[in-house]
Amino acid sequence: MNMINNGGFPSRCWYGKGIVTYVSKTEENPYRRFFRCEIGLQEIDAMSYLFRERTSLGRWNQSKVAFMSCLFSNQMKNSYIDFKKDRKGFKVQGLLHQYGIGELPAHGRTGLMWDLDVRRMYVPLLVHGNHWISMCVNFVTRSIEVFDCGGMKHNKDLEPFAHLIPRIVKAVQYSKSKLIVKPYDVTYAPMPFLNKTSSDCGVYALKHIECHLLGMDLSLMNDDNIREARLKIAYDLWEAANDHVIISRMSQFIPLKTTTDHVVTIL
């Protein structure tokens, strides 16, 4: 981030957009100030959409792969709160069910059912309100592999995914399915200390998805080339915005008629 005569605090992100200031309300870091780019969430979701489009258009030779959005991660966090209140009475319905059958995310809708049509799924996740990580959900091995450029553990943040994903899989496959509902195993990809600038975690999260998707070594991403990777993401988004095939597909987008869940509070 650029420091522009603001008492040492960032005023603009790499793209020249404004920085929004937040105050932490967590017990671990009460009243700690942190910052987020105005377009951070849009950038992550735009790239997730681009991953889906490239795969569905055959530009990447990847089948049985799904990509989730930031909204999905927030939905899982909020649904997990309800789940913990009543584990036995919790039912997979509404938005969670629509994700499981490929009706969501709405942009790039696949219609592919988790576990049956999809073997693995990539998910971006914002933790602590200021740090991006990503993960690969493997339906075959019933596991979640986490990619964090900071090399930290986020077990509490991963609980919603480990507990709810197997329940969604069972719910969307068959109401009387004998699938065992057991939390998915969570592992962390070995990672050296990266992101020394403390401003490139979003880029790392996206590029780790891309590397894992293409079977490339995660070590290819490091602080020496992360700035170039950020510029490459910007170029990819610009290129997609001028792609006639993607423009045509977006023009035919039809949003879902209804949603059945309550209003979601973004944490």
mmCIF file of C-alpha atoms in Angstrom:
data_model
loop_
_atom_site.group_PDB
_atom_site.id
_atom_site.type_symbol
_atom_site.label_atom_id
_atom_site.label_comp_id
_atom_site.label_asym_id
_atom_site.label_seq_id
_atom_site.Cartn_x
_atom_site.Cartn_y
_atom_site.Cartn_z
ATOM 1 C CA MET A 1 0.000 0.000 0.000
ATOM 2 C CA ASN A 2 1.117 3.521 -0.627
ATOM 3 C CA MET A 3 1.924 5.749 2.318
ATOM 4 C CA ILE A 4 0.778 9.254 1.445
ATOM 5 C CA ASN A 5 1.429 11.741 4.265
ATOM 6 C CA ASN A 6 -1.101 10.158 6.546
ATOM 7 C CA GLY A 7 0.873 9.698 9.727
ATOM 8 C CA GLY A 8 2.366 6.467 8.399
ATOM 9 C CA PHE A 9 -1.033 4.939 7.618
ATOM 10 C CA PRO A 10 -1.973 3.917 4.048
ATOM 11 C CA SER A 11 -4.149 6.293 2.062
ATOM 12 C CA ARG A 12 -4.360 4.400 -1.209
ATOM 13 C CA CYS A 13 -4.053 0.784 -2.303
ATOM 14 C CA TRP A 14 -1.985 -0.425 -5.264
ATOM 15 C CA TYR A 15 -4.867 0.416 -7.598
ATOM 16 C CA GLY A 16 -5.234 3.956 -6.294
ATOM 17 C CA LYS A 17 -8.492 3.229 -4.497
ATOM 18 C CA GLY A 18 -9.326 4.593 -1.076
ATOM 19 C CA ILE A 19 -8.550 2.719 2.120
ATOM 20 C CA VAL A 20 -11.349 2.018 4.599
ATOM 21 C CA THR A 21 -10.357 2.055 8.278
ATOM 22 C CA TYR A 22 -11.786 -0.569 10.659
ATOM 23 C CA VAL A 23 -11.438 -1.125 14.392
ATOM 24 C CA SER A 24 -11.072 -4.670 15.677
ATOM 25 C CA LYS A 25 -13.673 -5.890 18.176
ATOM 26 C CA THR A 26 -12.088 -9.255 18.861
ATOM 27 C CA GLU A 27 -10.936 -10.251 22.339
ATOM 28 C CA GLU A 28 -7.456 -11.009 21.006
ATOM 29 C CA ASN A 29 -6.905 -7.532 19.497
ATOM 30 C CA PRO A 30 -9.471 -5.101 20.924
ATOM 31 C CA TYR A 31 -9.560 -1.645 19.308
ATOM 32 C CA ARG A 32 -6.719 -2.476 16.905
ATOM 33 C CA ARG A 33 -6.945 -0.401 13.726
ATOM 34 C CA PHE A 34 -6.645 -2.128 10.387
ATOM 35 C CA PHE A 35 -7.326 -1.234 6.787
ATOM 36 C CA ARG A 36 -8.995 -2.712 3.759
ATOM 37 C CA CYS A 37 -9.049 -1.659 0.132
ATOM 38 C CA GLU A 38 -12.451 -0.540 -1.167
ATOM 39 C CA ILE A 39 -12.290 -3.106 -3.955
ATOM 40 C CA GLY A 40 -10.729 -6.010 -2.026
ATOM 41 C CA LEU A 41 -13.844 -8.197 -1.945
ATOM 42 C CA GLN A 42 -14.719 -7.402 -5.559
ATOM 43 C CA GLU A 43 -11.211 -8.321 -6.684
ATOM 44 C CA ILE A 44 -11.332 -11.711 -4.972
ATOM 45 C CA ASP A 45 -14.800 -12.545 -6.283
ATOM 46 C CA ALA A 46 -13.957 -11.309 -9.779
ATOM 47 C CA MET A 47 -10.984 -13.659 -9.935
ATOM 48 C CA SER A 48 -13.069 -16.545 -8.555
ATOM 49 C CA TYR A 49 -15.559 -15.897 -11.344
ATOM 50 C CA LEU A 50 -12.730 -15.778 -13.875
ATOM 51 C CA PHE A 51 -11.415 -19.140 -12.638
ATOM 52 C CA ARG A 52 -14.889 -20.622 -13.144
ATOM 53 C CA GLU A 53 -15.238 -19.135 -16.616
ATOM 54 C CA ARG A 54 -11.839 -20.308 -17.799
ATOM 55 C CA THR A 55 -12.605 -23.820 -16.609
ATOM 56 C CA SER A 56 -16.129 -23.984 -18.026
ATOM 57 C CA LEU A 57 -14.963 -22.582 -21.365
ATOM 58 C CA GLY A 58 -12.277 -25.233 -21.623
ATOM 59 C CA ARG A 59 -9.425 -22.717 -21.517
ATOM 60 C CA TRP A 60 -8.097 -24.597 -18.523
ATOM 61 C CA ASN A 61 -8.204 -28.365 -18.807
ATOM 62 C CA GLN A 62 -9.795 -28.895 -15.409
ATOM 63 C CA SER A 63 -12.949 -30.906 -14.848
ATOM 64 C CA LYS A 64 -14.994 -31.606 -11.735
ATOM 65 C CA VAL A 65 -13.763 -28.388 -10.102
ATOM 66 C CA ALA A 66 -15.885 -25.683 -8.441
ATOM 67 C CA PHE A 67 -15.053 -22.164 -7.233
ATOM 68 C CA MET A 68 -16.842 -20.402 -4.422
ATOM 69 C CA SER A 69 -17.151 -16.693 -3.648
ATOM 70 C CA CYS A 70 -16.592 -14.485 -0.614
ATOM 71 C CA LEU A 71 -20.357 -14.437 -0.077
ATOM 72 C CA PHE A 72 -20.308 -18.214 0.293
ATOM 73 C CA SER A 73 -17.684 -17.953 3.044
ATOM 74 C CA ASN A 74 -19.781 -15.404 4.921
ATOM 75 C CA GLN A 75 -22.879 -17.579 4.511
ATOM 76 C CA MET A 76 -21.016 -20.524 6.019
ATOM 77 C CA LYS A 77 -19.864 -18.435 8.995
ATOM 78 C CA ASN A 78 -23.405 -17.292 9.771
ATOM 79 C CA SER A 79 -24.965 -20.725 9.219
ATOM 80 C CA TYR A 80 -22.439 -22.213 11.611
ATOM 81 C CA ILE A 81 -23.728 -19.950 14.368
ATOM 82 C CA ASP A 82 -27.206 -21.481 13.894
ATOM 83 C CA PHE A 83 -25.691 -24.957 13.696
ATOM 84 C CA LYS A 84 -23.961 -24.612 17.064
ATOM 85 C CA LYS A 85 -27.214 -23.468 18.688
ATOM 86 C CA ASP A 86 -29.059 -26.636 17.623
ATOM 87 C CA ARG A 87 -26.832 -29.307 16.070
ATOM 88 C CA LYS A 88 -29.516 -32.013 15.953
ATOM 89 C CA GLY A 89 -32.222 -29.738 14.603
ATOM 90 C CA PHE A 90 -30.048 -27.966 12.018
ATOM 91 C CA LYS A 91 -31.191 -28.490 8.430
ATOM 92 C CA VAL A 92 -29.377 -27.744 5.202
ATOM 93 C CA GLN A 93 -31.780 -25.615 3.186
ATOM 94 C CA GLY A 94 -32.051 -22.337 1.340
ATOM 95 C CA LEU A 95 -28.770 -20.864 0.167
ATOM 96 C CA LEU A 96 -26.581 -23.677 1.492
ATOM 97 C CA HIS A 97 -28.587 -26.212 -0.493
ATOM 98 C CA GLN A 98 -28.325 -24.057 -3.615
ATOM 99 C CA TYR A 99 -24.549 -23.945 -3.295
ATOM 100 C CA GLY A 100 -24.475 -27.725 -2.941
ATOM 101 C CA ILE A 101 -26.348 -28.303 -6.207
ATOM 102 C CA GLY A 102 -24.412 -25.704 -8.188
ATOM 103 C CA GLU A 103 -27.123 -23.042 -8.384
ATOM 104 C CA LEU A 104 -24.832 -20.668 -6.517
ATOM 105 C CA PRO A 105 -22.644 -18.680 -6.923
ATOM 106 C CA ALA A 106 -25.090 -17.118 -9.344
ATOM 107 C CA HIS A 107 -22.435 -15.809 -11.736
ATOM 108 C CA GLY A 108 -20.862 -18.824 -13.414
ATOM 109 C CA ARG A 109 -23.663 -21.130 -12.247
ATOM 110 C CA THR A 110 -22.614 -24.734 -12.972
ATOM 111 C CA GLY A 111 -25.462 -27.005 -11.916
ATOM 112 C CA LEU A 112 -22.823 -29.436 -10.646
ATOM 113 C CA MET A 113 -23.544 -31.317 -7.425
ATOM 114 C CA TRP A 114 -20.902 -31.473 -4.738
ATOM 115 C CA ASP A 115 -19.109 -34.816 -4.435
ATOM 116 C CA LEU A 116 -20.987 -36.419 -7.351
ATOM 117 C CA ASP A 117 -20.115 -33.931 -10.109
ATOM 118 C CA VAL A 118 -17.404 -32.002 -8.271
ATOM 119 C CA ARG A 119 -14.313 -33.589 -6.772
ATOM 120 C CA ARG A 120 -12.687 -30.477 -5.350
ATOM 121 C CA MET A 121 -13.695 -26.918 -4.594
ATOM 122 C CA TYR A 122 -11.669 -23.740 -4.048
ATOM 123 C CA VAL A 123 -12.754 -21.154 -1.504
ATOM 124 C CA PRO A 124 -11.351 -17.706 -0.556
ATOM 125 C CA LEU A 125 -11.726 -16.751 3.091
ATOM 126 C CA LEU A 126 -11.189 -13.496 4.982
ATOM 127 C CA VAL A 127 -10.006 -14.118 8.556
ATOM 128 C CA HIS A 128 -9.778 -11.638 11.435
ATOM 129 C CA GLY A 129 -11.267 -9.005 9.129
ATOM 130 C CA ASN A 130 -7.918 -8.175 7.537
ATOM 131 C CA HIS A 131 -6.195 -11.285 6.180
ATOM 132 C CA TRP A 132 -6.959 -13.431 3.116
ATOM 133 C CA ILE A 133 -6.352 -17.153 2.928
ATOM 134 C CA SER A 134 -7.693 -19.788 0.541
ATOM 135 C CA MET A 135 -8.495 -23.476 0.706
ATOM 136 C CA CYS A 136 -9.129 -26.537 -1.403
ATOM 137 C CA VAL A 137 -12.010 -28.780 -0.316
ATOM 138 C CA ASN A 138 -11.412 -32.332 -1.528
ATOM 139 C CA PHE A 139 -14.658 -34.326 -1.592
ATOM 140 C CA VAL A 140 -12.830 -37.573 -2.427
ATOM 141 C CA THR A 141 -10.493 -37.529 0.578
ATOM 142 C CA ARG A 142 -12.990 -35.609 2.726
ATOM 143 C CA SER A 143 -10.350 -33.063 3.627
ATOM 144 C CA ILE A 144 -9.612 -29.327 3.463
ATOM 145 C CA GLU A 145 -6.157 -28.039 2.573
ATOM 146 C CA VAL A 146 -5.482 -24.453 3.658
ATOM 147 C CA PHE A 147 -3.114 -21.984 1.990
ATOM 148 C CA ASP A 148 -1.938 -19.084 4.145
ATOM 149 C CA CYS A 149 1.038 -16.959 3.134
ATOM 150 C CA GLY A 150 1.554 -16.117 6.815
ATOM 151 C CA GLY A 151 1.931 -19.776 7.759
ATOM 152 C CA MET A 152 -0.602 -19.392 10.585
ATOM 153 C CA LYS A 153 -3.313 -21.721 11.872
ATOM 154 C CA HIS A 154 -6.976 -20.732 11.656
ATOM 155 C CA ASN A 155 -8.727 -23.726 13.162
ATOM 156 C CA LYS A 156 -11.643 -21.722 14.548
ATOM 157 C CA ASP A 157 -12.255 -20.026 11.187
ATOM 158 C CA LEU A 158 -12.191 -23.398 9.416
ATOM 159 C CA GLU A 159 -14.744 -25.024 11.735
ATOM 160 C CA PRO A 160 -17.793 -23.890 9.704
ATOM 161 C CA PHE A 161 -16.405 -25.535 6.573
ATOM 162 C CA ALA A 162 -15.195 -28.726 8.253
ATOM 163 C CA HIS A 163 -18.568 -29.298 9.942
ATOM 164 C CA LEU A 164 -21.102 -27.974 7.434
ATOM 165 C CA ILE A 165 -19.692 -29.149 4.090
ATOM 166 C CA PRO A 166 -20.237 -32.871 4.832
ATOM 167 C CA ARG A 167 -23.789 -32.061 5.905
ATOM 168 C CA ILE A 168 -24.429 -30.152 2.696
ATOM 169 C CA VAL A 169 -23.034 -33.065 0.669
ATOM 170 C CA LYS A 170 -25.377 -35.502 2.381
ATOM 171 C CA ALA A 171 -28.392 -33.204 2.067
ATOM 172 C CA VAL A 172 -28.039 -32.536 -1.671
ATOM 173 C CA GLN A 173 -27.315 -36.119 -2.712
ATOM 174 C CA TYR A 174 -30.294 -37.866 -1.209
ATOM 175 C CA SER A 175 -32.505 -37.231 1.763
ATOM 176 C CA LYS A 176 -32.068 -40.811 3.003
ATOM 177 C CA SER A 177 -28.381 -41.036 2.160
ATOM 178 C CA LYS A 178 -26.312 -43.230 4.475
ATOM 179 C CA LEU A 179 -23.268 -41.017 4.106
ATOM 180 C CA ILE A 180 -21.488 -40.576 7.415
ATOM 181 C CA VAL A 181 -21.582 -36.971 8.566
ATOM 182 C CA LYS A 182 -18.099 -36.571 9.984
ATOM 183 C CA PRO A 183 -16.110 -33.298 9.994
ATOM 184 C CA TYR A 184 -13.563 -33.004 7.206
ATOM 185 C CA ASP A 185 -9.899 -33.160 8.149
ATOM 186 C CA VAL A 186 -8.112 -29.795 7.967
ATOM 187 C CA THR A 187 -4.449 -29.611 6.933
ATOM 188 C CA TYR A 188 -2.177 -26.672 6.146
ATOM 189 C CA ALA A 189 0.098 -26.491 3.124
ATOM 190 C CA PRO A 190 3.729 -26.018 4.262
ATOM 191 C CA MET A 191 4.534 -22.353 3.832
ATOM 192 C CA PRO A 192 7.612 -20.242 4.647
ATOM 193 C CA PHE A 193 7.113 -16.761 6.066
ATOM 194 C CA LEU A 194 5.803 -14.657 3.191
ATOM 195 C CA ASN A 195 3.972 -11.365 2.680
ATOM 196 C CA LYS A 196 6.560 -9.212 4.415
ATOM 197 C CA THR A 197 4.772 -6.116 3.086
ATOM 198 C CA SER A 198 1.602 -7.208 4.941
ATOM 199 C CA SER A 199 -0.449 -6.053 1.943
ATOM 200 C CA ASP A 200 -0.304 -8.950 -0.512
ATOM 201 C CA CYS A 201 -2.252 -11.693 1.262
ATOM 202 C CA GLY A 202 -5.136 -11.398 -1.225
ATOM 203 C CA VAL A 203 -2.782 -11.913 -4.149
ATOM 204 C CA TYR A 204 -1.200 -14.894 -2.454
ATOM 205 C CA ALA A 205 -4.619 -16.415 -1.724
ATOM 206 C CA LEU A 206 -5.626 -16.170 -5.394
ATOM 207 C CA LYS A 207 -2.304 -17.332 -6.820
ATOM 208 C CA HIS A 208 -2.189 -20.285 -4.419
ATOM 209 C CA ILE A 209 -5.562 -21.363 -5.822
ATOM 210 C CA GLU A 210 -4.230 -21.002 -9.351
ATOM 211 C CA CYS A 211 -1.017 -22.921 -8.619
ATOM 212 C CA HIS A 212 -2.841 -25.756 -6.860
ATOM 213 C CA LEU A 213 -5.465 -25.943 -9.597
ATOM 214 C CA LEU A 214 -2.805 -26.302 -12.288
ATOM 215 C CA GLY A 215 -0.638 -28.690 -10.276
ATOM 216 C CA MET A 216 2.189 -26.185 -9.892
ATOM 217 C CA ASP A 217 4.502 -25.890 -6.900
ATOM 218 C CA LEU A 218 3.246 -23.311 -4.403
ATOM 219 C CA SER A 219 6.840 -22.193 -3.799
ATOM 220 C CA LEU A 220 6.723 -20.468 -7.191
ATOM 221 C CA MET A 221 4.934 -17.646 -5.396
ATOM 222 C CA ASN A 222 7.205 -15.562 -3.182
ATOM 223 C CA ASP A 223 7.865 -11.977 -2.133
ATOM 224 C CA ASP A 224 10.286 -11.480 -5.009
ATOM 225 C CA ASN A 225 7.580 -11.853 -7.645
ATOM 226 C CA ILE A 226 4.384 -11.012 -5.774
ATOM 227 C CA ARG A 227 4.203 -7.464 -7.172
ATOM 228 C CA GLU A 228 4.343 -8.848 -10.712
ATOM 229 C CA ALA A 229 1.670 -11.386 -9.736
ATOM 230 C CA ARG A 230 -0.563 -8.548 -8.532
ATOM 231 C CA LEU A 231 -0.130 -6.724 -11.841
ATOM 232 C CA LYS A 232 -0.885 -9.975 -13.695
ATOM 233 C CA ILE A 233 -4.174 -10.293 -11.811
ATOM 234 C CA ALA A 234 -5.070 -6.727 -12.777
ATOM 235 C CA TYR A 235 -4.263 -7.521 -16.404
ATOM 236 C CA ASP A 236 -6.289 -10.756 -16.312
ATOM 237 C CA LEU A 237 -9.314 -8.841 -15.044
ATOM 238 C CA TRP A 238 -8.886 -6.183 -17.713
ATOM 239 C CA GLU A 239 -8.543 -8.865 -20.379
ATOM 240 C CA ALA A 240 -11.688 -10.645 -19.136
ATOM 241 C CA ALA A 241 -13.618 -7.366 -19.229
ATOM 242 C CA ASN A 242 -12.836 -7.197 -22.954
ATOM 243 C CA ASP A 243 -13.385 -10.895 -23.704
ATOM 244 C CA HIS A 244 -16.309 -11.160 -26.139
ATOM 245 C CA VAL A 245 -17.213 -14.690 -25.035
ATOM 246 C CA ILE A 246 -17.354 -13.772 -21.355
ATOM 247 C CA ILE A 247 -19.221 -10.541 -22.145
ATOM 248 C CA SER A 248 -21.803 -12.583 -24.066
ATOM 249 C CA ARG A 249 -22.210 -15.048 -21.192
ATOM 250 C CA MET A 250 -22.619 -12.228 -18.686
ATOM 251 C CA SER A 251 -25.278 -10.577 -20.863
ATOM 252 C CA GLN A 252 -27.327 -13.787 -20.595
ATOM 253 C CA PHE A 253 -27.053 -13.936 -16.815
ATOM 254 C CA ILE A 254 -30.380 -14.500 -15.065
ATOM 255 C CA PRO A 255 -30.357 -13.931 -11.282
ATOM 256 C CA LEU A 256 -32.136 -16.325 -8.969
ATOM 257 C CA LYS A 257 -35.807 -15.458 -8.543
ATOM 258 C CA THR A 258 -35.877 -15.990 -4.800
ATOM 259 C CA THR A 259 -33.673 -16.627 -1.809
ATOM 260 C CA THR A 260 -35.062 -18.350 1.236
ATOM 261 C CA ASP A 261 -32.533 -17.479 3.931
ATOM 262 C CA HIS A 262 -32.661 -14.592 6.339
ATOM 263 C CA VAL A 263 -30.602 -11.488 5.722
ATOM 264 C CA VAL A 264 -26.922 -12.309 6.243
ATOM 265 C CA THR A 265 -24.791 -10.087 8.447
ATOM 266 C CA ILE A 266 -21.251 -9.945 7.077
ATOM 267 C CA LEU A 267 -18.855 -10.534 9.933
#
